[in-house]
Amino acid sequence: MTAFPEIPRIEYEGPDSDNPLAFRWYNPDELVEGKSMRDQLRFSIVYWHTFRGTGSDPFGPGTALRPWEDGTDSVDNACRRARVAFELFEKLQAPFYAFHDRDVAPEGASLRESNDNLDAVADVLLEEQKRSGVKLLWGTANLFSNPRFMHGAATSCNADVFAYAAAQVKKAIEVTHRLGGENYVFWGGREGYQNLYNTDMKRELDHLAKFFHMAIDHAKQIGFTGPFLIEPKPKEPTKHQYDSDAAACLNFLRQYDLLDHFKLNLETNHATLAGHTMMHELDYAGIQGALGSIDANTGDLLLGWDTDQFATDYYLTTQVMLTILKHGGLASGGVNFDAKVRRESFEPIDLFYAHIGSMDAFAKGLKIAAAIRADNALDGFIARRYASWDTGVGAEIEAGRAGFADLEKYMLEKGEADANVSGRQERLEAVVNRYLDRL
Ligand code: XLS
Ligand code: NI
Ligand code: NI
């Protein structure tokens, strides 16, 4: 059985190709900075948008045509869908995928039934992974859709809901481990608040930290060694999410002694909702050794919510790849397309066009970033910009050998600081454009 009979395996044909079902930039075996593009980018396809997204929005129901669906929420339908998913992963040459527990398998009438459903679908996922060689980048638990999580999960005011969430995450980590998942992600779906009049923020944060420590203990017990990743997001669905941005997450992890076990999964659209660029979030995490993985998408700055669009902008992908390369690559993470086709792009083939376009954009971004780095085009400028710190008083300050009194003495003798030099922002923006022109 094939769900996409008219779609061949997508191959690299080079930048001059006009074939919309071919890669123009993503050439899996091509080496960039000594590693294949496959290993540099570690593309991953998400199950929730690509196989569970219907195109519904607050104003109307789904539009997507998905001929393999039988319209039921049965385990049978879920298993058939899983096989279709692997056909798409393989045809797109994606080495990884990612899922939420409740995306791949239907929620049952009890926790026990939900666990059984998940096990049944996981059997098919494992079989398909072995057949195709596609691997699991990460698993996660959906702790936000079911009405029981209306007040949050680990931060709920209802202790029973905390217990339920713990049981659900225990199972999700076990299934992720069984499927060889390389990471496990927490996105705090409803871990935040709408209003502080009814919220004990301190107690909620303490509970969240307890929850994460329990997850660490359980991972140890079952031998799951992949990193845990927190995915920052400032708002939506709550007015304030506790995992609001990289800095807030790192502060939380440090305060509760969790830093050794967690890294961050950074998402472009979440960065922009937080009022940051993705480059900022990546660099902030990277300088603290906490760059884990990315949810590769983009928002619409005119709309202002998490629209999860496929990223095709070369400036964005160049900035993302520049920062990832700067911090030594993604390790066990990947470029995970947490993105959905638009409601108007309702045909199955749109799933292919969307992924091909974004895979190409990241592949080209990677090549541009590597070229910029090979010429030291930005780093060289940065090194010169900070040269005053390499010798003299700058070096003394960095080495911790100078205090206020020394610096007062130094400046009283010198009388005035050395002249500043230009930051050359506009020049550097044009330099980046030149690399985009060349490739
Ligand atoms: C929602 C998040 C979510 C996570 C996984 O905004 O991006 O999809 O990636 O729970
Ligand atoms: Ni995400
Ligand atoms: Ni998101």
PDB file of C-alpha atoms and ligand atoms in Angstrom, residues 46 48-49 99-100 103 138-144 185-189 231-233 235-237 241 265 267 269-270 273 295 297 306 308 336 338-339, ligand 1:
ATOM      1  CA  VAL A  46       6.828  16.126  13.550  1.00  0.00           C
ATOM      2  CA  TRP A  48       1.475  16.200  15.399  1.00  0.00           C
ATOM      3  CA  HIS A  49       1.241  18.783  12.642  1.00  0.00           C
ATOM      4  CA  PHE A  99       5.881  12.731  18.481  1.00  0.00           C
ATOM      5  CA  HIS A 100       3.591  13.412  21.420  1.00  0.00           C
ATOM      6  CA  ASP A 103      -0.695  12.210  18.663  1.00  0.00           C
ATOM      7  CA  TRP A 138      12.435  12.836  20.684  1.00  0.00           C
ATOM      8  CA  GLY A 139       9.203  11.932  22.311  1.00  0.00           C
ATOM      9  CA  THR A 140       7.057  14.060  24.581  1.00  0.00           C
ATOM     10  CA  ALA A 141       3.781  13.920  26.466  1.00  0.00           C
ATOM     11  CA  ASN A 142       0.753  15.990  25.608  1.00  0.00           C
ATOM     12  CA  LEU A 143      -0.129  17.518  28.976  1.00  0.00           C
ATOM     13  CA  PHE A 144      -2.368  20.229  27.593  1.00  0.00           C
ATOM     14  CA  VAL A 185      11.185  17.082  25.443  1.00  0.00           C
ATOM     15  CA  PHE A 186       9.058  19.021  27.901  1.00  0.00           C
ATOM     16  CA  TRP A 187       7.016  21.862  26.546  1.00  0.00           C
ATOM     17  CA  GLY A 188       4.986  23.395  29.376  1.00  0.00           C
ATOM     18  CA  GLY A 189       1.693  23.356  27.523  1.00  0.00           C
ATOM     19  CA  GLU A 231      11.127  24.130  25.065  1.00  0.00           C
ATOM     20  CA  PRO A 232      10.768  27.793  26.025  1.00  0.00           C
ATOM     21  CA  LYS A 233       7.623  29.672  25.034  1.00  0.00           C
ATOM     22  CA  LYS A 235       2.684  32.700  26.275  1.00  0.00           C
ATOM     23  CA  GLU A 236      -0.122  30.828  24.479  1.00  0.00           C
ATOM     24  CA  PRO A 237      -2.145  29.112  25.697  1.00  0.00           C
ATOM     25  CA  GLN A 241       4.252  30.412  30.593  1.00  0.00           C
ATOM     26  CA  ASN A 265      14.820  22.954  22.556  1.00  0.00           C
ATOM     27  CA  GLU A 267      11.696  27.257  18.561  1.00  0.00           C
ATOM     28  CA  ASN A 269       8.208  31.225  16.611  1.00  0.00           C
ATOM     29  CA  HIS A 270       8.497  31.049  20.404  1.00  0.00           C
ATOM     30  CA  LEU A 273       6.728  35.711  20.656  1.00  0.00           C
ATOM     31  CA  ASP A 295      12.000  23.404  16.507  1.00  0.00           C
ATOM     32  CA  ASN A 297       9.623  27.042  12.010  1.00  0.00           C
ATOM     33  CA  ASP A 306       2.351  30.642  17.197  1.00  0.00           C
ATOM     34  CA  ASP A 308       4.156  27.427  13.099  1.00  0.00           C
ATOM     35  CA  ASN A 336      12.839  19.475  13.819  1.00  0.00           C
ATOM     36  CA  ASP A 338       7.522  21.906  14.210  1.00  0.00           C
ATOM     37  CA  ALA A 339       5.570  23.483  11.377  1.00  0.00           C
TER      38      ALA A 339
HETATM   39  C1  XLS B   1       3.831  24.360  21.012  1.00  0.00           C
HETATM   40  C2  XLS B   1       5.067  23.591  20.972  1.00  0.00           C
HETATM   41  C3  XLS B   1       4.865  22.102  20.885  1.00  0.00           C
HETATM   42  C4  XLS B   1       6.116  21.397  21.295  1.00  0.00           C
HETATM   43  C5  XLS B   1       5.964  19.985  21.664  1.00  0.00           C
HETATM   44  O1  XLS B   1       3.810  25.564  20.811  1.00  0.00           O
HETATM   45  O2  XLS B   1       5.872  24.066  19.937  1.00  0.00           O
HETATM   46  O3  XLS B   1       4.441  21.732  19.616  1.00  0.00           O
HETATM   47  O4  XLS B   1       7.089  21.485  20.308  1.00  0.00           O
HETATM   48  O5  XLS B   1       5.106  19.805  22.730  1.00  0.00           O
END
